[in-house]
Amino acid sequence: MLDLAPTPLRQHKPDKLRQLGIMSLNGMFDEMDGVAVLRQAVTELLVEDVAIVSSFGADSSVLLHMVSEVDKDLPVYFLETGKHFPETLDYVETLKQHLGLTNVIALRPDSKDVLRFDPKGDLWETDPDSCCHIRKTEPLDAVVSGFGGWVTGRKRYQTTERGVLPHFELTSDDRIKVNPLAYFSDADITAYKLKYGLPEHPLYSKGYKSIGCAPCTSAVAEGEDARAGRWRGLNKKECGIHFDFNGAIAKPMAAQELNLFKDGKFIADPFHPWAEGDDAGSVSYKHIPLAVFLENRDAVLANPHPVGLLVSPGDNVDLVKDDLDLFPSIAINFPAYTDGRGYSSARLIVERYGYKGEVRAVGDVLHDQISHMRRCGITAFVVKHEPTKKALEAGKLATVDIFYQPVGLTEVPLGTRPFLRRAVENA
Ligand code: SF4
């Protein structure tokens, strides 16, 4: 049974290294071996401000042995995607005990994200980038944002993309990625394991030379690249967490842009805009225009991917009232600031038909509209207008206290008698 500590909340500490310059940092440590790089990072440069990230895969024992040499209490984060081989979960326990690691922490995906985007658990098959995004990138991003740096087990020899990997990388959000094994060869890894008698992953002897989630990992043949068994047959080499070599953690699903304002912050939007010619029966993470849905209802119902509904001015929401709950997200289109028909559509969907999923505003979404949109049940906003973005980020939202046209059950119109107003306030 996997027994892992809960995720602690961390506050990001100011980075102390940026001024030194990443080039000089790599020059200083170029000649050092992996343990020395790790020791310097942990004890001098990023004291109590660095996390270790391990997949507990085929080569993980080497980095984790180094960690145990430097400090057995260092936080080691393991991405518990829920898709691992049982052998990997056993291996977590084996290495913890063998190396005496005391602070191995499982990072699990947000259950709401899994329910919303992967209710059947087969997203890896249809959209592996998105599957990795909700299971790896998002949970890890939330944690490493609280540290000044993090340590990875990546090596230059693994892929062409990693061929110039340095010991230290400065990310665009001012964090340090430390790669103590960057210069290790395949032979170095094997020699290190032998030298310290490190336990092998149970699947290694069965031909699994690089081990990730079970659905996306296969054994490799003699002479094949070690990572050839990862996402075999797909044009995919990285899970996303190391995708951006020089910059921040990659978000392939969202094209990096944080333009969806939801729950008080901007996040990566998993949905892409609907495009002319899209096929409603096979699109993934798109809001299907209501008219297209009506024409292709059977095909949409047979579509295995998560899709939303796009409601534009003039659409008759009554025609889809029985289908609303099929969609995890409904987008209300506000094509122009002066067009208020979206408010009525949102109220119908939320108040009359009791829709409980995400209702988002898209189109010409401006600061002054947002409080009105919220009153109508809209909870998420796709914002392109820069001043509006800045106002939202700064928490400067306009509010409405006087209602000429009240909505819902809790607003009373201007001029209502005091006893009625008190009744609503006390309700
Ligand atoms: S490796 Fe496969 S199963 Fe694991 S998160 Fe990525 S796509 Fe999903």
CSV table of C-alpha atoms and ligand atoms in Angstrom, one decimal:
chain,number,residue,atom,x,y,z
A,1,MET,CA,0.0,0.0,0.0
A,2,LEU,CA,1.4,3.3,-1.0
A,3,ASP,CA,1.8,5.5,2.1
A,4,LEU,CA,2.7,9.0,1.1
A,5,ALA,CA,2.6,12.3,2.9
A,6,PRO,CA,0.1,15.0,1.9
A,7,THR,CA,1.2,17.9,-0.3
A,8,PRO,CA,2.4,20.8,1.9
A,9,LEU,CA,1.5,24.4,1.0
A,10,ARG,CA,4.6,26.5,0.1
A,11,GLN,CA,5.2,30.1,-0.4
A,12,HIS,CA,7.6,31.1,-3.1
A,13,LYS,CA,10.8,32.7,-1.8
A,14,PRO,CA,12.7,35.3,-3.8
A,15,ASP,CA,15.3,33.8,-6.1
A,16,LYS,CA,18.9,34.6,-5.2
A,17,LEU,CA,20.5,33.3,-8.3
A,18,ARG,CA,19.3,35.2,-11.3
A,19,GLN,CA,21.8,38.0,-10.8
A,20,LEU,CA,24.7,35.5,-11.0
A,21,GLY,CA,23.7,34.6,-14.5
A,22,ILE,CA,23.0,31.1,-15.6
A,23,MET,CA,26.1,31.0,-17.8
A,24,SER,CA,28.5,31.6,-15.0
A,25,LEU,CA,26.6,29.2,-12.8
A,26,ASN,CA,27.1,26.4,-15.3
A,27,GLY,CA,30.7,27.3,-15.8
A,28,MET,CA,31.3,27.1,-12.0
A,29,PHE,CA,29.8,23.7,-11.8
A,30,ASP,CA,30.8,22.2,-15.1
A,31,GLU,CA,33.5,20.0,-13.7
A,32,MET,CA,31.5,18.8,-10.7
A,33,ASP,CA,30.0,15.4,-10.5
A,34,GLY,CA,26.2,14.9,-10.0
A,35,VAL,CA,26.4,14.6,-6.2
A,36,ALA,CA,28.4,17.8,-6.0
A,37,VAL,CA,26.0,19.7,-8.2
A,38,LEU,CA,23.1,18.5,-6.1
A,39,ARG,CA,24.9,19.3,-2.9
A,40,GLN,CA,25.7,22.8,-4.0
A,41,ALA,CA,22.1,23.4,-5.1
A,42,VAL,CA,20.6,22.1,-1.9
A,43,THR,CA,23.0,23.4,0.7
A,44,GLU,CA,24.3,26.6,-0.8
A,45,LEU,CA,22.2,28.0,-3.6
A,46,LEU,CA,18.6,27.1,-2.9
A,47,VAL,CA,18.6,26.3,0.8
A,48,GLU,CA,15.2,24.9,1.8
A,49,ASP,CA,13.9,26.2,-1.5
A,50,VAL,CA,14.3,23.3,-3.8
A,51,ALA,CA,12.1,20.3,-4.6
A,52,ILE,CA,13.1,16.9,-6.2
A,53,VAL,CA,10.9,15.5,-8.9
A,54,SER,CA,11.1,11.8,-9.6
A,55,SER,CA,9.1,9.4,-11.8
A,56,PHE,CA,10.4,6.4,-9.8
A,57,GLY,CA,11.2,4.9,-13.2
A,58,ALA,CA,14.0,2.8,-14.5
A,59,ASP,CA,16.8,5.2,-13.7
A,60,SER,CA,15.4,7.0,-10.8
A,61,SER,CA,17.4,5.2,-8.2
A,62,VAL,CA,20.5,7.0,-9.2
A,63,LEU,CA,19.2,10.5,-8.5
A,64,LEU,CA,17.4,9.4,-5.4
A,65,HIS,CA,20.5,7.8,-4.0
A,66,MET,CA,22.3,11.1,-4.5
A,67,VAL,CA,19.4,12.8,-2.6
A,68,SER,CA,19.8,10.3,0.2
A,69,GLU,CA,23.5,11.1,0.4
A,70,VAL,CA,22.8,14.8,0.6
A,71,ASP,CA,19.7,15.0,2.8
A,72,LYS,CA,17.2,12.2,3.3
A,73,ASP,CA,14.5,14.7,4.4
A,74,LEU,CA,14.4,16.7,1.1
A,75,PRO,CA,11.0,16.8,-0.4
A,76,VAL,CA,10.7,14.3,-3.3
A,77,TYR,CA,7.6,14.7,-5.5
A,78,PHE,CA,6.2,11.8,-7.3
A,79,LEU,CA,3.5,12.4,-9.9
A,80,GLU,CA,0.8,9.8,-8.9
A,81,THR,CA,-1.2,10.0,-12.2
A,82,GLY,CA,-3.4,7.1,-11.2
A,83,LYS,CA,-2.1,5.4,-14.4
A,84,HIS,CA,1.1,3.8,-13.1
A,85,PHE,CA,2.0,0.1,-13.3
A,86,PRO,CA,1.4,-1.6,-9.9
A,87,GLU,CA,5.1,-2.4,-10.0
A,88,THR,CA,6.0,1.3,-10.0
A,89,LEU,CA,3.9,1.9,-6.9
A,90,ASP,CA,5.7,-1.0,-5.2
A,91,TYR,CA,9.0,0.5,-6.4
A,92,VAL,CA,8.2,3.8,-4.6
A,93,GLU,CA,8.0,1.9,-1.3
A,94,THR,CA,11.1,-0.2,-2.1
A,95,LEU,CA,13.3,2.9,-2.8
A,96,LYS,CA,11.9,4.8,0.1
A,97,GLN,CA,12.9,2.1,2.5
A,98,HIS,CA,16.2,1.2,0.8
A,99,LEU,CA,17.4,4.8,0.7
A,100,GLY,CA,15.7,6.0,3.9
A,101,LEU,CA,13.9,8.8,2.2
A,102,THR,CA,11.5,10.4,4.7
A,103,ASN,CA,9.6,13.0,2.6
A,104,VAL,CA,8.2,11.4,-0.6
A,105,ILE,CA,5.1,13.3,-1.6
A,106,ALA,CA,2.5,12.1,-4.1
A,107,LEU,CA,1.0,14.7,-6.4
A,108,ARG,CA,-2.4,13.7,-7.7
A,109,PRO,CA,-4.5,15.3,-10.4
A,110,ASP,CA,-7.4,17.5,-9.4
A,111,SER,CA,-10.4,15.1,-9.1
A,112,LYS,CA,-12.6,17.8,-10.7
A,113,ASP,CA,-10.3,18.0,-13.7
A,114,VAL,CA,-10.4,14.2,-14.1
A,115,LEU,CA,-14.1,14.1,-13.8
A,116,ARG,CA,-14.5,16.9,-16.2
A,117,PHE,CA,-12.0,16.0,-18.9
A,118,ASP,CA,-11.4,12.3,-18.5
A,119,PRO,CA,-14.6,10.8,-17.0
A,120,LYS,CA,-14.0,7.4,-18.7
A,121,GLY,CA,-10.2,7.3,-18.0
A,122,ASP,CA,-9.3,6.9,-21.6
A,123,LEU,CA,-8.1,10.4,-22.5
A,124,TRP,CA,-4.5,9.0,-22.9
A,125,GLU,CA,-5.8,7.2,-26.0
A,126,THR,CA,-7.5,10.1,-27.7
A,127,ASP,CA,-5.6,13.2,-26.4
A,128,PRO,CA,-2.4,12.3,-24.5
A,129,ASP,CA,-1.2,15.9,-24.3
A,130,SER,CA,-4.3,16.8,-22.4
A,131,CYS,CA,-4.1,13.7,-20.3
A,132,CYS,CA,-0.5,14.6,-19.3
A,133,HIS,CA,-1.6,18.2,-18.7
A,134,ILE,CA,-4.2,17.4,-16.1
A,135,ARG,CA,-2.2,14.5,-14.6
A,136,LYS,CA,1.3,15.9,-14.6
A,137,THR,CA,1.8,19.5,-15.6
A,138,GLU,CA,-1.0,21.0,-13.6
A,139,PRO,CA,-0.2,19.2,-10.3
A,140,LEU,CA,3.5,19.8,-10.6
A,141,ASP,CA,3.1,23.4,-11.6
A,142,ALA,CA,1.1,24.1,-8.5
A,143,VAL,CA,3.9,22.8,-6.3
A,144,VAL,CA,7.1,24.0,-8.0
A,145,SER,CA,5.7,27.5,-8.1
A,146,GLY,CA,6.3,27.6,-4.3
A,147,PHE,CA,10.0,26.8,-4.7
A,148,GLY,CA,13.0,28.7,-6.1
A,149,GLY,CA,14.2,25.6,-8.0
A,150,TRP,CA,13.6,22.0,-8.6
A,151,VAL,CA,15.8,19.0,-9.4
A,152,THR,CA,15.2,16.6,-12.3
A,153,GLY,CA,16.8,13.3,-13.4
A,154,ARG,CA,17.1,14.2,-17.1
A,155,LYS,CA,20.2,13.2,-19.0
A,156,ARG,CA,21.7,14.5,-22.3
A,157,TYR,CA,21.9,11.1,-24.0
A,158,GLN,CA,18.2,10.4,-23.6
A,159,THR,CA,16.9,12.3,-26.6
A,160,THR,CA,18.2,14.7,-29.3
A,161,GLU,CA,16.1,17.5,-27.6
A,162,ARG,CA,18.1,17.0,-24.4
A,163,GLY,CA,21.4,16.8,-26.1
A,164,VAL,CA,22.6,20.2,-24.8
A,165,LEU,CA,21.1,20.0,-21.4
A,166,PRO,CA,23.2,22.0,-18.8
A,167,HIS,CA,23.4,21.4,-15.1
A,168,PHE,CA,21.4,24.5,-14.4
A,169,GLU,CA,18.6,26.0,-16.4
A,170,LEU,CA,16.9,29.3,-15.6
A,171,THR,CA,13.2,29.2,-16.4
A,172,SER,CA,11.4,32.2,-17.7
A,173,ASP,CA,9.6,32.6,-14.4
A,174,ASP,CA,12.9,33.0,-12.5
A,175,ARG,CA,13.3,29.5,-11.2
A,176,ILE,CA,16.3,27.1,-11.4
A,177,LYS,CA,16.0,23.6,-12.8
A,178,VAL,CA,18.9,21.5,-11.6
A,179,ASN,CA,20.0,18.5,-13.6
A,180,PRO,CA,22.7,16.7,-11.7
A,181,LEU,CA,22.7,13.8,-14.1
A,182,ALA,CA,22.9,15.9,-17.3
A,183,TYR,CA,26.3,14.6,-18.3
A,184,PHE,CA,25.7,11.0,-17.3
A,185,SER,CA,25.9,8.4,-20.1
A,186,ASP,CA,23.9,5.2,-20.2
A,187,ALA,CA,27.0,3.3,-19.0
A,188,ASP,CA,27.5,5.8,-16.1
A,189,ILE,CA,24.0,5.1,-14.9
A,190,THR,CA,24.5,1.3,-15.0
A,191,ALA,CA,27.9,1.6,-13.3
A,192,TYR,CA,26.4,3.8,-10.6
A,193,LYS,CA,23.6,1.4,-9.9
A,194,LEU,CA,26.1,-1.5,-9.6
A,195,LYS,CA,28.5,0.4,-7.4
A,196,TYR,CA,25.8,1.2,-4.8
A,197,GLY,CA,23.8,-2.0,-5.2
A,198,LEU,CA,20.6,-0.1,-6.0
A,199,PRO,CA,17.4,-2.1,-6.5
A,200,GLU,CA,16.1,-2.2,-10.1
A,201,HIS,CA,12.6,-1.3,-11.1
A,202,PRO,CA,10.7,-4.7,-11.3
A,203,LEU,CA,9.9,-4.1,-15.0
A,204,TYR,CA,13.4,-3.2,-16.1
A,205,SER,CA,14.5,-6.8,-16.7
A,206,LYS,CA,11.3,-7.3,-18.8
A,207,GLY,CA,12.5,-4.9,-21.4
A,208,TYR,CA,11.1,-1.6,-20.0
A,209,LYS,CA,14.0,0.8,-20.2
A,210,SER,CA,12.1,4.0,-19.7
A,211,ILE,CA,9.0,3.7,-17.5
A,212,GLY,CA,6.1,6.0,-17.3
A,213,CYS,CA,2.3,5.5,-17.1
A,214,ALA,CA,1.2,1.9,-18.0
A,215,PRO,CA,-1.0,2.8,-21.0
A,216,CYS,CA,1.8,4.8,-22.6
A,217,THR,CA,4.7,2.6,-21.9
A,218,SER,CA,5.9,-0.5,-23.8
A,219,ALA,CA,9.0,-2.7,-23.7
A,220,VAL,CA,11.8,-1.9,-26.1
A,221,ALA,CA,13.6,-4.4,-28.3
A,222,GLU,CA,17.3,-5.0,-28.2
A,223,GLY,CA,19.1,-2.0,-29.9
A,224,GLU,CA,16.0,0.3,-29.7
A,225,ASP,CA,16.3,3.7,-28.0
A,226,ALA,CA,15.4,3.4,-24.3
A,227,ARG,CA,12.5,5.9,-24.7
A,228,ALA,CA,11.1,4.3,-27.9
A,229,GLY,CA,8.6,2.5,-25.7
A,230,ARG,CA,7.1,5.8,-24.5
A,231,TRP,CA,4.0,6.9,-26.4
A,232,ARG,CA,4.9,4.4,-29.1
A,233,GLY,CA,3.5,5.3,-32.5
A,234,LEU,CA,2.7,8.8,-31.5
A,235,ASN,CA,4.6,12.0,-32.3
A,236,LYS,CA,5.1,12.7,-28.6
A,237,LYS,CA,8.3,12.5,-26.7
A,238,GLU,CA,7.8,14.5,-23.5
A,239,CYS,CA,5.0,14.6,-21.1
A,240,GLY,CA,4.9,18.4,-21.0
A,241,ILE,CA,6.6,19.1,-17.7
A,242,HIS,CA,10.0,19.4,-19.4
A,243,PHE,CA,8.7,20.5,-22.8
A,244,ASP,CA,10.0,24.0,-22.6
A,245,PHE,CA,13.7,23.7,-22.4
A,246,ASN,CA,14.5,27.3,-21.5
A,247,GLY,CA,11.3,28.6,-20.2
A,248,ALA,CA,8.5,27.7,-17.8
A,249,ILE,CA,6.8,24.4,-17.5
A,250,ALA,CA,5.1,23.7,-20.8
A,251,LYS,CA,1.4,23.6,-21.2
A,252,PRO,CA,0.9,22.0,-24.6
A,253,MET,CA,-2.8,21.7,-24.2
A,254,ALA,CA,-3.3,25.4,-23.7
A,255,ALA,CA,-0.7,26.8,-26.1
A,256,GLN,CA,0.8,28.5,-23.1
A,257,GLU,CA,-1.7,31.3,-22.9
A,258,LEU,CA,-3.4,31.8,-19.5
A,259,ASN,CA,-6.6,33.6,-20.8
A,260,LEU,CA,-9.4,31.9,-18.9
A,261,PHE,CA,-10.3,33.7,-15.7
A,262,LYS,CA,-11.9,31.3,-13.3
A,263,ASP,CA,-12.1,31.0,-9.5
A,264,GLY,CA,-10.2,34.2,-9.1
A,265,LYS,CA,-7.2,33.6,-11.3
A,266,PHE,CA,-6.1,33.2,-14.9
A,267,ILE,CA,-5.6,29.6,-15.9
A,268,ALA,CA,-4.7,27.6,-19.1
A,269,ASP,CA,-7.8,27.0,-21.1
A,270,PRO,CA,-8.2,23.4,-22.1
A,271,PHE,CA,-10.7,24.4,-24.9
A,272,HIS,CA,-9.7,25.6,-28.3
A,273,PRO,CA,-11.9,27.9,-30.5
A,274,TRP,CA,-14.3,26.2,-32.9
A,275,ALA,CA,-13.2,26.6,-36.5
A,276,GLU,CA,-15.1,26.6,-39.8
A,277,GLY,CA,-15.0,23.1,-41.2
A,278,ASP,CA,-14.5,21.3,-37.8
A,279,ASP,CA,-16.2,18.0,-37.6
A,280,ALA,CA,-18.6,17.9,-34.6
A,281,GLY,CA,-18.4,14.1,-34.4
A,282,SER,CA,-14.6,14.1,-33.7
A,283,VAL,CA,-13.5,17.4,-32.3
A,284,SER,CA,-11.9,17.5,-28.9
A,285,TYR,CA,-12.2,20.4,-26.3
A,286,LYS,CA,-14.2,22.6,-28.5
A,287,HIS,CA,-17.5,24.4,-27.9
A,288,ILE,CA,-19.8,23.2,-30.7
A,289,PRO,CA,-22.1,26.0,-32.0
A,290,LEU,CA,-25.7,25.3,-31.0
A,291,ALA,CA,-26.9,25.2,-34.7
A,292,VAL,CA,-24.2,22.7,-35.6
A,293,PHE,CA,-25.1,20.6,-32.6
A,294,LEU,CA,-28.7,20.4,-33.6
A,295,GLU,CA,-27.7,19.3,-37.1
A,296,ASN,CA,-25.3,16.7,-35.9
A,297,ARG,CA,-26.8,15.6,-32.6
A,298,ASP,CA,-26.2,11.9,-33.1
A,299,ALA,CA,-22.6,12.4,-34.2
A,300,VAL,CA,-21.9,14.7,-31.2
A,301,LEU,CA,-23.4,12.1,-28.8
A,302,ALA,CA,-21.1,9.5,-30.3
A,303,ASN,CA,-18.1,11.8,-30.0
A,304,PRO,CA,-15.8,10.2,-27.4
A,305,HIS,CA,-14.0,13.5,-26.6
A,306,PRO,CA,-15.0,16.2,-24.1
A,307,VAL,CA,-16.9,19.0,-26.0
A,308,GLY,CA,-18.8,22.1,-24.9
A,309,LEU,CA,-21.7,24.0,-26.4
A,310,LEU,CA,-21.5,27.5,-27.9
A,311,VAL,CA,-24.6,29.7,-27.6
A,312,SER,CA,-24.7,32.8,-29.7
A,313,PRO,CA,-27.2,35.7,-30.0
A,314,GLY,CA,-30.3,34.5,-31.7
A,315,ASP,CA,-29.9,30.8,-30.6
A,316,ASN,CA,-32.9,29.2,-29.1
A,317,VAL,CA,-31.7,27.6,-25.9
A,318,ASP,CA,-35.1,25.8,-25.4
A,319,LEU,CA,-34.2,23.5,-28.3
A,320,VAL,CA,-31.3,22.0,-26.3
A,321,LYS,CA,-32.6,22.2,-22.8
A,322,ASP,CA,-32.7,18.4,-22.4
A,323,ASP,CA,-29.1,18.1,-23.7
A,324,LEU,CA,-27.4,20.8,-21.6
A,325,ASP,CA,-26.0,18.3,-19.0
A,326,LEU,CA,-24.1,16.5,-21.7
A,327,PHE,CA,-21.7,19.4,-21.8
A,328,PRO,CA,-19.1,20.1,-19.2
A,329,SER,CA,-18.9,23.7,-20.4
A,330,ILE,CA,-21.2,26.1,-22.1
A,331,ALA,CA,-19.8,29.2,-23.8
A,332,ILE,CA,-22.0,32.2,-24.1
A,333,ASN,CA,-20.9,34.4,-27.0
A,334,PHE,CA,-20.9,38.2,-26.6
A,335,PRO,CA,-19.9,39.3,-30.1
A,336,ALA,CA,-20.2,43.0,-29.2
A,337,TYR,CA,-20.3,45.1,-26.1
A,338,THR,CA,-23.7,46.4,-27.0
A,339,ASP,CA,-25.3,43.0,-27.5
A,340,GLY,CA,-26.9,41.9,-24.3
A,341,ARG,CA,-28.7,38.8,-25.5
A,342,GLY,CA,-26.1,36.6,-23.9
A,343,TYR,CA,-27.2,37.7,-20.4
A,344,SER,CA,-30.7,36.3,-21.1
A,345,SER,CA,-29.3,33.0,-22.5
A,346,ALA,CA,-27.1,32.6,-19.4
A,347,ARG,CA,-30.0,33.1,-17.1
A,348,LEU,CA,-32.2,30.6,-19.0
A,349,ILE,CA,-29.5,28.0,-18.8
A,350,VAL,CA,-28.7,28.5,-15.1
A,351,GLU,CA,-31.9,29.7,-13.6
A,352,ARG,CA,-34.6,27.9,-15.6
A,353,TYR,CA,-32.8,24.8,-16.6
A,354,GLY,CA,-30.6,24.4,-13.5
A,355,TYR,CA,-27.4,23.7,-15.5
A,356,LYS,CA,-24.6,23.1,-13.0
A,357,GLY,CA,-21.5,23.0,-15.2
A,358,GLU,CA,-19.1,25.8,-16.3
A,359,VAL,CA,-20.8,28.7,-18.0
A,360,ARG,CA,-18.2,30.9,-19.6
A,361,ALA,CA,-18.4,34.2,-21.5
A,362,VAL,CA,-16.5,34.5,-24.8
A,363,GLY,CA,-16.2,37.2,-27.4
A,364,ASP,CA,-16.1,40.9,-26.5
A,365,VAL,CA,-15.6,40.4,-22.7
A,366,LEU,CA,-14.8,43.7,-21.0
A,367,HIS,CA,-14.2,44.6,-17.4
A,368,ASP,CA,-17.5,46.5,-16.9
A,369,GLN,CA,-19.6,43.5,-18.1
A,370,ILE,CA,-18.2,41.0,-15.7
A,371,SER,CA,-20.2,41.8,-12.6
A,372,HIS,CA,-23.4,41.7,-14.8
A,373,MET,CA,-22.3,38.4,-16.3
A,374,ARG,CA,-21.7,37.0,-12.8
A,375,ARG,CA,-25.2,38.0,-11.7
A,376,CYS,CA,-26.5,35.9,-14.6
A,377,GLY,CA,-24.6,32.8,-13.5
A,378,ILE,CA,-21.5,33.1,-15.7
A,379,THR,CA,-18.5,31.8,-13.7
A,380,ALA,CA,-15.6,31.8,-16.2
A,381,PHE,CA,-14.4,34.4,-18.7
A,382,VAL,CA,-12.2,34.1,-21.8
A,383,VAL,CA,-10.5,37.5,-21.8
A,384,LYS,CA,-8.5,39.0,-24.7
A,385,HIS,CA,-8.7,42.6,-23.8
A,386,GLU,CA,-5.5,43.5,-22.0
A,387,PRO,CA,-6.8,46.3,-19.7
A,388,THR,CA,-9.6,43.9,-18.6
A,389,LYS,CA,-7.0,41.2,-17.9
A,390,LYS,CA,-4.9,43.6,-15.8
A,391,ALA,CA,-7.9,44.8,-13.8
A,392,LEU,CA,-8.9,41.2,-13.1
A,393,GLU,CA,-5.4,40.3,-12.1
A,394,ALA,CA,-5.3,43.3,-9.7
A,395,GLY,CA,-8.7,42.3,-8.2
A,396,LYS,CA,-10.2,45.6,-9.5
A,397,LEU,CA,-13.6,44.3,-10.4
A,398,ALA,CA,-16.6,46.7,-10.8
A,399,THR,CA,-19.5,45.7,-8.6
A,400,VAL,CA,-23.2,46.5,-8.9
A,401,ASP,CA,-25.3,47.4,-5.9
A,402,ILE,CA,-28.3,49.0,-7.5
A,403,PHE,CA,-30.5,46.7,-9.6
A,404,TYR,CA,-33.0,48.2,-12.1
A,405,GLN,CA,-33.5,44.7,-13.5
A,406,PRO,CA,-32.9,42.2,-10.7
A,407,VAL,CA,-31.9,38.6,-11.5
A,408,GLY,CA,-32.3,35.4,-9.6
A,409,LEU,CA,-34.0,35.3,-6.2
A,410,THR,CA,-31.7,37.5,-4.2
A,411,GLU,CA,-31.8,40.9,-5.9
A,412,VAL,CA,-34.5,43.5,-5.4
A,413,PRO,CA,-35.2,46.3,-7.8
A,414,LEU,CA,-34.3,49.9,-6.9
A,415,GLY,CA,-37.2,51.5,-5.0
A,416,THR,CA,-38.4,48.4,-3.3
A,417,ARG,CA,-39.9,49.0,0.1
A,418,PRO,CA,-37.6,48.5,3.0
A,419,PHE,CA,-39.4,45.6,4.6
A,420,LEU,CA,-39.1,43.6,1.3
A,421,ARG,CA,-35.4,44.6,1.0
A,422,ARG,CA,-34.8,43.3,4.6
A,423,ALA,CA,-36.7,40.1,3.8
A,424,VAL,CA,-34.3,39.4,0.9
A,425,GLU,CA,-31.3,40.3,2.9
A,426,ASN,CA,-32.4,37.9,5.7
A,427,ALA,CA,-33.3,35.1,3.4
B,1,SF4,S1,1.8,9.3,-19.8
B,1,SF4,FE1,-0.1,8.6,-20.7
B,1,SF4,S2,-1.5,8.0,-19.0
B,1,SF4,FE2,0.2,9.1,-18.2
B,1,SF4,S3,-0.6,11.2,-18.0
B,1,SF4,FE3,0.5,11.1,-20.0
B,1,SF4,S4,-1.0,10.4,-21.5
B,1,SF4,FE4,-1.9,10.1,-19.5
